[in-house]
XYZ file of C-alpha atoms in Angstrom:
680
model
C 0.317 0.238 0.223
C 3.198 1.723 0.181
C 3.035 3.143 4.001
C 5.171 2.394 6.073
C 5.494 -0.636 8.605
C 4.039 -0.015 11.732
C 3.826 -2.656 14.287
C 1.596 -2.846 17.179
C 2.358 -1.663 20.721
C 1.129 -2.562 24.147
C 0.226 0.248 26.203
C 1.934 1.456 29.367
C 5.519 2.059 29.461
C 8.008 4.725 28.963
C 7.613 6.331 25.859
C 3.673 5.829 26.366
C 1.084 9.562 26.601
C -1.810 10.153 27.584
C -5.142 10.190 26.223
C -8.881 10.864 27.163
C -10.549 8.396 29.977
C -6.464 7.971 31.515
C -5.514 5.197 29.094
C -1.833 4.972 27.951
C -0.667 5.181 24.269
C 2.775 4.707 23.503
C 4.108 7.216 21.216
C 4.447 6.035 17.977
C 8.345 6.198 17.491
C 8.200 3.835 20.454
C 9.988 0.612 20.971
C 7.273 -2.401 19.729
C 6.772 -5.107 21.853
C 5.843 -8.428 20.019
C 2.903 -9.957 20.330
C 2.144 -13.610 21.466
C 1.840 -16.285 18.166
C -0.725 -19.004 18.035
C 0.421 -21.480 19.966
C 0.339 -25.622 19.004
C 0.525 -29.082 20.459
C 0.369 -30.600 16.111
C -2.475 -32.160 17.054
C -5.174 -30.048 18.661
C -4.892 -26.084 17.274
C -5.940 -23.667 20.108
C -6.482 -20.931 17.574
C -7.656 -17.009 18.182
C -11.003 -16.257 16.435
C -10.052 -13.479 13.824
C -11.723 -11.119 15.306
C -10.276 -11.532 18.863
C -7.065 -11.669 16.272
C -8.494 -7.891 15.028
C -8.894 -6.720 18.462
C -6.313 -7.552 19.559
C -4.287 -5.213 16.846
C -7.039 -2.368 17.532
C -8.266 -1.995 20.484
C -5.141 -0.254 21.691
C -3.356 1.646 19.268
C -2.054 5.362 19.012
C -4.813 8.151 18.898
C -4.692 9.714 15.090
C -6.461 13.490 15.157
C -9.641 12.216 16.708
C -10.020 8.893 16.320
C -9.610 6.304 19.954
C -9.390 2.774 19.733
C -10.982 0.398 17.428
C -13.100 -2.326 18.446
C -14.882 -5.550 17.801
C -15.991 -7.205 19.984
C -15.186 -10.876 19.972
C -17.041 -13.593 18.864
C -17.562 -16.896 17.305
C -15.732 -17.863 13.987
C -17.677 -21.855 13.777
C -18.910 -22.990 10.577
C -19.008 -19.698 9.183
C -16.571 -18.226 6.440
C -16.415 -15.000 4.648
C -13.916 -11.527 4.546
C -16.249 -8.867 6.599
C -17.220 -7.123 9.531
C -18.848 -8.700 12.375
C -22.284 -6.840 13.457
C -21.029 -5.729 16.955
C -18.124 -3.608 15.329
C -18.289 -0.308 15.781
C -15.836 2.779 15.851
C -15.235 4.647 19.411
C -14.087 7.755 18.687
C -13.554 11.608 20.542
C -16.359 12.801 22.035
C -14.592 16.081 21.213
C -14.930 15.634 17.675
C -18.019 18.460 16.104
C -19.705 16.001 14.157
C -18.372 12.462 15.252
C -20.305 10.718 19.399
C -18.477 8.312 21.000
C -21.321 6.044 21.877
C -23.727 6.064 18.665
C -21.643 5.087 15.111
C -20.037 7.378 12.969
C -22.516 8.433 10.624
C -21.293 11.264 7.498
C -23.209 14.090 7.610
C -22.127 15.856 4.639
C -22.690 15.189 1.003
C -20.137 15.251 -1.686
C -20.800 19.602 -2.824
C -19.415 20.136 -6.321
C -16.352 21.428 -7.079
C -15.060 23.479 -9.688
C -12.235 25.687 -11.022
C -11.868 28.680 -8.151
C -8.793 31.168 -8.397
C -8.618 30.707 -5.189
C -8.131 27.330 -3.436
C -9.503 27.196 -0.124
C -7.812 26.000 3.031
C -7.277 23.178 4.109
C -9.281 23.118 7.437
C -11.693 25.125 5.021
C -12.345 22.045 2.070
C -12.288 19.313 5.053
C -14.572 21.373 6.516
C -16.860 20.972 3.560
C -16.068 17.331 2.644
C -15.522 14.378 5.173
C -14.869 11.092 3.005
C -11.618 10.537 1.104
C -14.140 7.768 -0.898
C -10.944 6.763 -2.488
C -9.072 5.994 0.811
C -12.034 4.585 1.673
C -12.100 2.780 -0.980
C -8.509 0.890 0.115
C -9.346 0.506 3.662
C -12.677 -1.899 2.609
C -10.902 -3.746 -0.086
C -8.430 -4.445 2.924
C -10.400 -4.668 5.521
C -11.948 -7.535 2.884
C -9.377 -8.946 2.089
C -7.692 -10.028 5.827
C -10.900 -11.113 6.757
C -11.230 -14.161 4.180
C -7.089 -14.589 4.561
C -8.005 -14.543 8.951
C -10.943 -16.853 7.792
C -9.243 -19.170 5.361
C -6.135 -20.130 8.119
C -8.164 -20.878 10.978
C -10.178 -22.530 8.898
C -7.320 -24.722 7.562
C -5.225 -24.826 10.572
C -8.571 -26.552 12.913
C -9.330 -28.819 10.007
C -6.182 -30.057 9.105
C -5.868 -33.502 10.335
C -2.368 -35.094 12.802
C 0.668 -34.824 10.783
C 3.290 -36.997 11.478
C 6.036 -34.192 10.401
C 5.792 -31.923 12.561
C 8.809 -29.525 11.579
C 6.231 -29.237 8.476
C 3.043 -28.669 10.550
C 4.442 -26.112 11.971
C 5.855 -23.857 8.806
C 2.611 -23.647 8.235
C 1.460 -22.316 11.003
C 3.916 -19.946 11.769
C 3.339 -18.574 7.667
C -0.837 -18.463 8.277
C 0.283 -16.393 11.609
C 1.961 -14.372 9.921
C 0.576 -14.252 7.347
C -2.968 -13.054 9.592
C 0.356 -10.649 11.531
C 1.176 -8.189 7.855
C -3.103 -8.195 6.175
C -3.032 -6.522 10.459
C -0.615 -4.047 10.329
C -1.323 -2.958 6.405
C -5.421 -1.510 7.181
C -3.324 -0.381 11.092
C -1.017 1.516 9.011
C -3.543 3.583 6.120
C -5.268 3.659 9.522
C -2.438 6.179 10.873
C -1.716 7.670 7.298
C -3.713 9.959 8.488
C -6.505 9.278 4.735
C -9.378 8.022 6.273
C -11.243 11.392 6.771
C -14.620 10.280 6.991
C -13.758 8.336 10.364
C -12.521 11.587 11.366
C -8.481 10.989 11.864
C -6.879 14.383 10.947
C -5.186 14.390 7.968
C -1.772 16.494 6.998
C -2.600 20.270 6.095
C -0.223 22.126 4.928
C 0.732 25.512 7.099
C -0.042 28.521 5.661
C 1.389 31.465 6.947
C -0.029 35.467 7.586
C 1.511 36.578 4.869
C 1.238 33.611 2.284
C -1.526 31.622 -0.438
C -3.003 28.946 -1.882
C -1.094 30.437 -5.158
C 0.883 28.625 -7.645
C 2.939 25.807 -5.571
C 0.364 25.398 -3.610
C -2.476 25.825 -5.993
C -1.613 23.016 -7.357
C -1.060 20.727 -4.540
C -4.981 21.174 -2.808
C -6.677 21.591 -6.902
C -5.115 16.997 -6.312
C -6.421 16.641 -3.542
C -9.455 18.374 -4.295
C -9.672 15.055 -7.308
C -9.362 12.915 -4.121
C -12.573 14.113 -2.995
C -14.567 13.503 -5.579
C -17.337 10.906 -4.581
C -17.777 10.716 -1.374
C -19.902 8.933 1.786
C -23.194 9.838 3.009
C -22.586 7.784 6.095
C -20.732 5.291 7.376
C -20.930 1.761 5.624
C -23.137 -0.522 6.300
C -19.563 -2.932 6.885
C -18.576 -1.932 10.423
C -21.800 -1.657 11.609
C -25.411 -2.669 11.573
C -27.661 -3.838 14.173
C -30.246 -5.267 11.633
C -28.265 -7.541 9.123
C -27.056 -10.604 9.930
C -22.881 -11.221 9.253
C -23.795 -12.906 6.638
C -25.876 -9.900 5.410
C -22.700 -7.688 6.863
C -20.188 -9.215 4.057
C -22.428 -9.639 1.842
C -23.394 -5.983 1.986
C -19.767 -5.012 2.150
C -18.494 -6.757 -0.743
C -21.986 -5.060 -2.439
C -21.588 -1.577 -2.053
C -17.513 -1.468 -2.628
C -17.708 -2.989 -6.374
C -20.968 -1.690 -7.141
C -21.513 2.194 -6.095
C -19.587 3.589 -8.935
C -22.726 1.875 -11.113
C -25.506 2.480 -8.997
C -24.156 6.204 -8.564
C -24.357 5.445 -13.215
C -28.077 4.214 -12.490
C -29.307 7.939 -10.356
C -28.277 9.999 -13.119
C -28.080 8.468 -16.312
C -26.564 11.063 -19.864
C -29.464 10.459 -22.119
C -29.658 12.700 -25.610
C -32.375 14.966 -24.932
C -32.951 15.375 -21.006
C -29.774 14.780 -18.963
C -27.381 15.380 -21.701
C -24.440 16.544 -18.571
C -25.101 13.122 -16.193
C -22.775 10.014 -15.973
C -21.606 8.429 -20.060
C -20.380 4.233 -19.061
C -17.733 2.813 -20.594
C -17.440 0.708 -17.844
C -20.305 -1.423 -18.266
C -19.817 -3.650 -21.289
C -23.094 -3.259 -22.849
C -23.496 -3.624 -26.144
C -25.763 -0.266 -27.238
C -24.480 0.031 -30.579
C -27.980 -2.450 -32.520
C -31.034 -1.626 -30.752
C -32.839 -0.327 -33.707
C -32.781 -3.120 -35.182
C -33.712 -5.432 -31.558
C -36.089 -3.088 -30.979
C -37.692 -3.548 -34.144
C -37.476 -7.169 -33.912
C -39.084 -7.788 -31.208
C -42.018 -5.647 -31.196
C -43.469 -8.038 -34.198
C -46.662 -9.753 -34.175
C -44.762 -13.343 -33.402
C -43.767 -12.173 -30.112
C -47.066 -11.165 -28.850
C -47.953 -14.360 -27.947
C -49.978 -15.543 -24.672
C -50.796 -19.405 -23.531
C -51.529 -20.374 -20.519
C -48.542 -22.849 -19.727
C -46.117 -19.370 -19.977
C -48.185 -18.468 -17.282
C -46.817 -21.364 -14.794
C -44.469 -22.512 -13.220
C -42.223 -24.480 -15.779
C -39.636 -27.155 -15.525
C -36.493 -25.748 -14.054
C -34.293 -26.483 -16.685
C -35.982 -23.747 -18.715
C -39.172 -24.935 -20.863
C -38.421 -27.544 -23.211
C -38.683 -25.166 -26.390
C -35.804 -23.152 -25.079
C -34.364 -25.980 -24.292
C -33.921 -27.092 -27.406
C -33.643 -24.291 -29.452
C -31.151 -23.408 -27.986
C -29.376 -26.584 -28.369
C -29.925 -26.352 -32.312
C -28.542 -22.680 -31.605
C -25.284 -23.368 -30.839
C -24.603 -27.267 -32.371
C -24.877 -24.748 -35.409
C -23.069 -21.328 -33.949
C -20.514 -22.759 -32.488
C -19.825 -25.264 -35.529
C -20.488 -28.824 -33.571
C -18.884 -31.823 -34.848
C -21.981 -34.061 -33.739
C -25.778 -32.144 -32.942
C -26.023 -31.122 -29.172
C -28.161 -33.262 -26.703
C -30.756 -30.553 -25.210
C -30.949 -33.005 -22.079
C -27.092 -31.589 -21.387
C -28.388 -27.430 -21.823
C -29.455 -25.515 -18.216
C -31.049 -21.734 -18.275
C -30.941 -19.339 -16.309
C -31.353 -15.515 -15.941
C -27.941 -14.719 -16.608
C -23.730 -16.412 -16.937
C -23.101 -15.232 -13.763
C -26.185 -17.110 -11.894
C -25.011 -20.363 -14.369
C -21.010 -20.133 -12.881
C -22.507 -19.496 -9.456
C -24.365 -22.185 -9.993
C -21.960 -24.221 -11.066
C -19.119 -23.046 -8.783
C -21.167 -24.054 -5.967
C -21.867 -27.679 -7.170
C -18.440 -28.234 -8.323
C -16.731 -26.877 -5.115
C -16.673 -26.908 -1.387
C -16.983 -24.008 0.330
C -12.713 -22.928 0.472
C -12.309 -24.626 -2.042
C -11.152 -22.830 -5.192
C -10.753 -22.623 -9.544
C -7.781 -20.658 -11.325
C -9.145 -17.973 -13.990
C -6.349 -15.673 -15.555
C -6.027 -12.677 -14.672
C -7.146 -9.749 -15.477
C -10.592 -11.542 -15.987
C -14.156 -10.722 -15.491
C -15.071 -8.890 -11.761
C -18.394 -10.669 -12.129
C -17.251 -13.182 -11.935
C -15.602 -12.645 -8.130
C -19.398 -12.203 -6.961
C -21.171 -15.293 -8.550
C -18.136 -18.016 -7.334
C -18.351 -15.640 -3.333
C -22.511 -14.670 -2.701
C -23.984 -19.061 -2.605
C -20.507 -20.650 -3.049
C -17.722 -18.772 -0.996
C -15.222 -20.428 -3.472
C -11.874 -18.575 -4.525
C -10.302 -17.477 -7.730
C -6.698 -17.922 -7.214
C -5.573 -15.793 -10.665
C -3.205 -16.837 -12.829
C -1.102 -13.384 -13.602
C 0.022 -12.992 -16.580
C 2.440 -10.709 -18.199
C 2.346 -7.881 -20.278
C 5.404 -8.170 -21.194
C 6.643 -10.481 -23.782
C 8.072 -13.079 -22.130
C 9.708 -17.087 -22.180
C 8.037 -19.306 -23.044
C 5.168 -16.284 -24.745
C 4.051 -14.694 -27.502
C 2.578 -11.924 -27.503
C 1.109 -9.673 -24.026
C -0.947 -11.217 -21.411
C -0.469 -14.562 -22.975
C -1.877 -17.790 -20.847
C 0.008 -20.979 -21.444
C 0.266 -25.129 -19.478
C 3.605 -23.327 -17.600
C 1.479 -20.472 -15.802
C -1.321 -22.298 -15.208
C 0.971 -24.637 -12.659
C 2.676 -21.921 -11.408
C -0.394 -21.220 -10.062
C -2.150 -23.999 -9.886
C 1.564 -25.358 -7.060
C 1.565 -21.937 -5.109
C -2.627 -22.273 -4.480
C -1.181 -25.817 -3.294
C 1.296 -24.679 -1.701
C -1.429 -22.461 -0.073
C -3.435 -24.836 0.914
C -6.030 -24.272 -1.054
C -7.430 -27.473 -2.944
C -7.974 -26.322 -6.686
C -11.006 -27.841 -8.150
C -10.797 -25.867 -11.881
C -10.592 -24.105 -14.531
C -11.971 -20.996 -15.193
C -11.771 -19.266 -19.282
C -13.708 -16.315 -20.812
C -13.334 -16.797 -25.106
C -12.871 -14.663 -26.524
C -11.023 -13.017 -23.380
C -12.411 -10.275 -20.811
C -10.796 -7.872 -20.887
C -8.372 -8.566 -23.168
C -9.541 -9.498 -26.276
C -7.927 -12.194 -26.409
C -9.306 -15.401 -28.791
C -7.616 -18.683 -27.816
C -6.165 -21.136 -30.783
C -7.947 -24.524 -31.658
C -3.911 -25.687 -30.079
C -4.056 -23.306 -26.877
C -7.694 -24.604 -26.072
C -6.768 -28.422 -26.789
C -3.187 -27.647 -24.222
C -5.872 -25.946 -21.775
C -8.022 -29.048 -21.495
C -5.171 -31.205 -21.471
C -3.298 -29.850 -18.731
C -6.966 -29.164 -16.189
C -6.833 -33.789 -17.374
C -3.549 -34.135 -15.996
C -4.367 -32.820 -12.041
C -8.150 -34.236 -12.751
C -9.628 -30.705 -13.219
C -13.257 -29.254 -13.847
C -13.598 -26.445 -17.192
C -16.354 -23.940 -16.966
C -15.938 -22.034 -20.354
C -17.156 -19.181 -20.823
C -18.081 -17.818 -24.584
C -20.243 -14.810 -23.876
C -18.582 -12.939 -27.181
C -18.002 -16.088 -28.891
C -20.499 -13.799 -31.962
C -18.771 -10.453 -30.966
C -15.739 -11.669 -32.517
C -15.368 -8.089 -35.994
C -12.498 -8.794 -36.930
C -12.462 -10.804 -40.500
C -9.070 -12.034 -39.367
C -9.388 -13.605 -36.494
C -11.872 -17.060 -35.898
C -13.423 -17.814 -33.058
C -12.913 -21.562 -32.066
C -15.661 -23.380 -29.669
C -15.384 -25.764 -27.315
C -17.879 -27.821 -28.789
C -16.362 -27.180 -31.922
C -13.838 -30.086 -31.073
C -14.490 -33.514 -32.082
C -12.616 -35.240 -28.789
C -12.736 -33.268 -25.960
C -9.708 -34.518 -22.871
C -11.760 -34.818 -20.636
C -15.253 -34.002 -21.365
C -17.380 -35.590 -18.097
C -15.400 -32.515 -17.129
C -16.500 -29.377 -19.057
C -18.805 -27.393 -18.805
C -20.125 -23.994 -21.200
C -22.373 -21.132 -20.650
C -23.364 -18.676 -22.971
C -26.120 -15.876 -23.224
C -27.412 -13.171 -25.346
C -26.290 -10.378 -23.469
C -23.256 -9.336 -25.191
C -24.010 -10.805 -28.573
C -27.659 -9.795 -28.553
C -27.455 -6.363 -26.784
C -29.660 -7.261 -24.907
C -28.895 -7.596 -21.182
C -32.075 -6.710 -19.128
C -33.031 -10.260 -20.386
C -31.462 -12.727 -17.460
C -30.281 -15.195 -20.031
C -27.658 -17.501 -19.583
C -27.534 -20.612 -20.495
C -25.172 -23.845 -19.718
C -23.949 -26.492 -21.609
C -22.220 -29.677 -20.461
C -22.132 -33.490 -20.954
C -21.897 -34.191 -16.756
C -25.786 -34.982 -16.422
C -25.330 -34.813 -13.098
C -24.032 -31.741 -13.602
C -26.570 -31.027 -15.484
C -29.525 -31.779 -13.071
C -27.811 -29.972 -9.772
C -27.377 -26.712 -12.193
C -30.886 -27.606 -12.393
C -32.146 -27.371 -8.944
C -30.890 -23.510 -9.075
C -34.286 -22.503 -11.071
C -36.490 -23.367 -8.382
C -33.964 -19.228 -7.213
C -32.358 -18.504 -10.786
C -35.382 -19.742 -13.770
C -36.391 -16.821 -16.311
C -40.268 -15.581 -17.180
C -42.304 -18.051 -19.340
C -42.856 -15.576 -21.145
C -39.512 -14.138 -22.070
C -38.348 -17.717 -22.270
C -41.048 -18.077 -25.793
C -39.653 -14.520 -26.899
C -36.583 -16.352 -26.708
C -36.889 -18.553 -27.998
C -38.149 -17.122 -31.657
C -35.684 -14.977 -31.322
C -33.084 -17.763 -31.821
C -35.458 -19.604 -34.549
C -34.850 -16.423 -37.164
C -30.941 -17.410 -38.207
C -32.149 -15.404 -41.007
C -32.907 -12.413 -39.561
C -29.467 -13.154 -37.573
C -27.186 -13.866 -40.563
C -28.025 -11.509 -42.888
C -29.366 -8.529 -41.152
C -28.367 -8.475 -37.202
C -24.754 -9.659 -37.628
C -23.692 -8.276 -40.217
C -25.255 -5.391 -39.090
C -23.981 -5.481 -35.692
C -19.991 -6.597 -36.515
C -20.122 -3.297 -39.658
C -20.863 -1.313 -36.581
C -18.903 -2.632 -34.023
C -15.848 -2.206 -36.293
C -16.548 0.953 -36.811
C -17.005 2.435 -33.283
C -13.327 0.431 -32.242
C -12.032 2.143 -35.407
C -13.197 5.389 -33.359
C -11.508 4.624 -30.087
C -8.445 3.629 -31.148
C -8.119 6.066 -33.820
C -8.247 8.540 -30.692
C -6.194 6.311 -28.703
C -2.747 6.407 -31.183
C -3.799 9.824 -31.781
C -3.103 10.456 -27.428
C -0.097 7.847 -27.664
C -2.037 5.064 -25.298
C -0.898 1.997 -25.524
C -3.860 -0.840 -25.793
C -3.879 -3.886 -26.773
C -5.549 -3.693 -31.001
C -7.590 -6.865 -30.560
C -10.976 -7.909 -33.039
C -13.210 -9.141 -30.698
C -15.437 -8.436 -27.684
C -17.216 -4.518 -26.994
C -14.309 -3.051 -25.029
C -10.067 -1.751 -25.363
C -7.426 -2.287 -23.361
C -5.858 0.150 -22.457
C -2.562 1.219 -20.566
C -2.997 5.085 -18.826
C 0.451 4.248 -16.365
C 2.243 7.541 -18.344
C -0.913 9.637 -16.532
C 0.541 7.593 -12.854
C 3.547 9.230 -10.617
C 3.807 6.923 -8.847
C 2.569 4.503 -10.193
C 0.563 2.844 -7.981
C -2.698 0.573 -7.336
C -3.299 4.027 -4.960
C -3.208 6.269 -8.222
C -5.108 4.331 -10.679
C -8.188 4.346 -8.196
C -7.434 8.226 -8.146
C -7.018 8.400 -11.906
C -10.704 6.586 -11.947
C -12.194 8.797 -9.131
C -11.507 11.652 -11.276
C -12.851 10.169 -14.583
C -15.998 9.788 -12.026
C -15.894 13.371 -11.622
C -15.972 14.604 -15.084
C -18.497 12.327 -15.483
C -17.231 9.587 -17.251
C -16.706 5.529 -15.571
C -14.297 3.271 -16.944
C -13.152 -0.033 -15.268
C -9.532 -0.134 -13.471
C -7.280 -2.421 -14.760
C -7.460 -3.963 -10.382
C -11.321 -4.750 -11.225
C -10.108 -7.213 -12.880
C -7.041 -8.765 -11.003
C -4.534 -7.332 -12.792
C -1.075 -6.736 -11.131
C 0.113 -4.113 -12.338
C -1.622 -1.221 -12.066
C -2.345 1.509 -14.649
C -4.093 -0.344 -17.004
C -7.989 0.322 -18.253
C -11.235 -0.796 -19.719
C -13.160 1.137 -22.662
C -15.888 0.046 -23.452
C -16.982 1.424 -27.258
C -20.253 0.244 -27.914
C -22.355 2.561 -27.213
C -23.926 4.936 -30.107
C -21.643 8.609 -32.016
C -22.954 10.976 -29.950
C -22.190 9.680 -26.063
C -19.168 8.196 -27.203
C -17.799 11.825 -29.121
C -18.857 13.236 -26.021
C -17.277 10.337 -23.144
C -14.116 10.819 -25.423
C -13.881 14.250 -24.827
C -14.366 13.971 -21.461
C -11.249 11.722 -21.898
C -9.208 13.659 -22.963
C -10.320 17.010 -20.643
C -9.415 14.369 -18.098
C -6.076 13.012 -19.005
C -4.962 16.496 -20.170
C -5.663 17.766 -16.087
C -3.751 15.208 -15.088
C -0.831 15.499 -16.558
C -1.269 19.796 -15.656
C -0.562 17.907 -12.646
C 2.169 15.380 -12.783
C 4.675 18.692 -14.116
C 3.398 20.350 -11.105
C 4.341 18.027 -8.696
C 8.026 17.073 -10.843
C 8.425 20.650 -10.253
C 7.773 20.809 -6.579
C 8.968 17.444 -5.350
C 13.396 18.774 -6.239
C 11.887 22.303 -3.863
C 11.223 20.173 -1.607
C 14.114 18.338 -0.610
């Protein structure tokens, strides 16, 4: 996180400073005293709960500004895994602070205010009165806490469920490693709180000292202007993850996860750009939706054959989906995936969206705490799918932007990288049950060759792993020189019983609001288990009928829709990539999908995930939504995904806002470079 390492201090002793209530805290520079480590008799581990570990580190931390202590009452961890905080957690703050109370949960009482360019920049004191929360720092804290809880819970589960080992030194080594990981994440949270960045929690932030004759001009003005940019997207209240008397512990975890992942989308929903009604609203180039052919799709869905209604469509149906729809999906996939044999409708299950299908698959293939390998960067929404029901972890197979040994292009997946990731997961005590692939890849846009696909499937068979292949963009390959090959086109699968394919209409047909996803698997047991989720995630009978009619109209799809869609995708992609070339911004020039993966490292100084998040918030401040690379678990900061499948007018306006933000960012970086030597 870029913050200096900090080890917790015990209260009292030399160098302690008094605080309210008579309790003393050590000074920041005082010599740390080591904490007692977890004890083990090698057969029965006496492990503290994760809440007790958090309590041990936070209860008596040195105060910063108005922050006095973080108090987390211990609670049982039995039978529960999740990365959030407990229901009983509450913040205790200095009662003398004008906006905080020590007996009630903290609430941010001010709303984010619009920032305009002014000739007189406000001093930091006034700025802090106007704006309480620093959203970028808050996001860092939330992500760190979620990651912390996940790590602590995983370690405790491994330690308490591991059977007795004959090799005592090895068991002791694993135990020490688990303890070290817990302490490392706890220190990161403490460091973030100690840094004073969390203004929204009442922490005092560093501020420049202005003498009576000084002003906020020149370099001070640029510095304060940068601080203003860091304060966009503010909090209106303390996040529910810290305290709730209404939600269960699991509910708190889910709510915290949802807030950390979907806050930008919620903001967009309340202030959407509209060509006539709201020209100053948010333009969303962060969520992958195809809006280029809504005219064609609206016309087709309005035809008379779509208006059929009968009693059966108004009643409960087969949880796998209506037989007529599953039969049509099997015919559709046989044709467009170029399957060598007719696909069986009995192997088809339809649910409300591909994420629902993936979540169901993860649940029936893995037990809680087990893992799936997936190359990164990858579509971050799958994390929600694996977490919400199944508590299955996605273990990253990190790909490099630079061409390395064994790779011929950036971000290339190789079997060596898969084996290395599998080994690392095993050494961490994770049981890997499968491999998740996206083809065409999201967000990279790469399409796997037949040879590569066969190598990945052989790797999975060698280690008895399931393979889940998401082919959601299979009909969105618009470059004539790129050939897509579906896994269903292979004449002989290495392990057909462990190979499962997902497809839907959200991207290829631009109807994400229909909420349709389909699974095709040769494994009857898997199909049966996944179909039970139709009780919760089924599709309405009327929607299933309309989808069936749409997929049946092969002539319209082949002669009207697909040629027009590919032509418009190609034109929009050309427009965006020409703009990026003019700015000399590196990007992956691929011919599939709805997005471009671009490199904005030049606009980050230093190039860290914290700076990436600040740039993301600066885009938000200019009513433009992009997706930062950390959302896709990219190991390198500075990458962003940009969706180009929007209509010409909003796309043009979005790029104008994009230019404005980058020009402003570059000016601030120049000022910062001039200021740094003066500070030295």
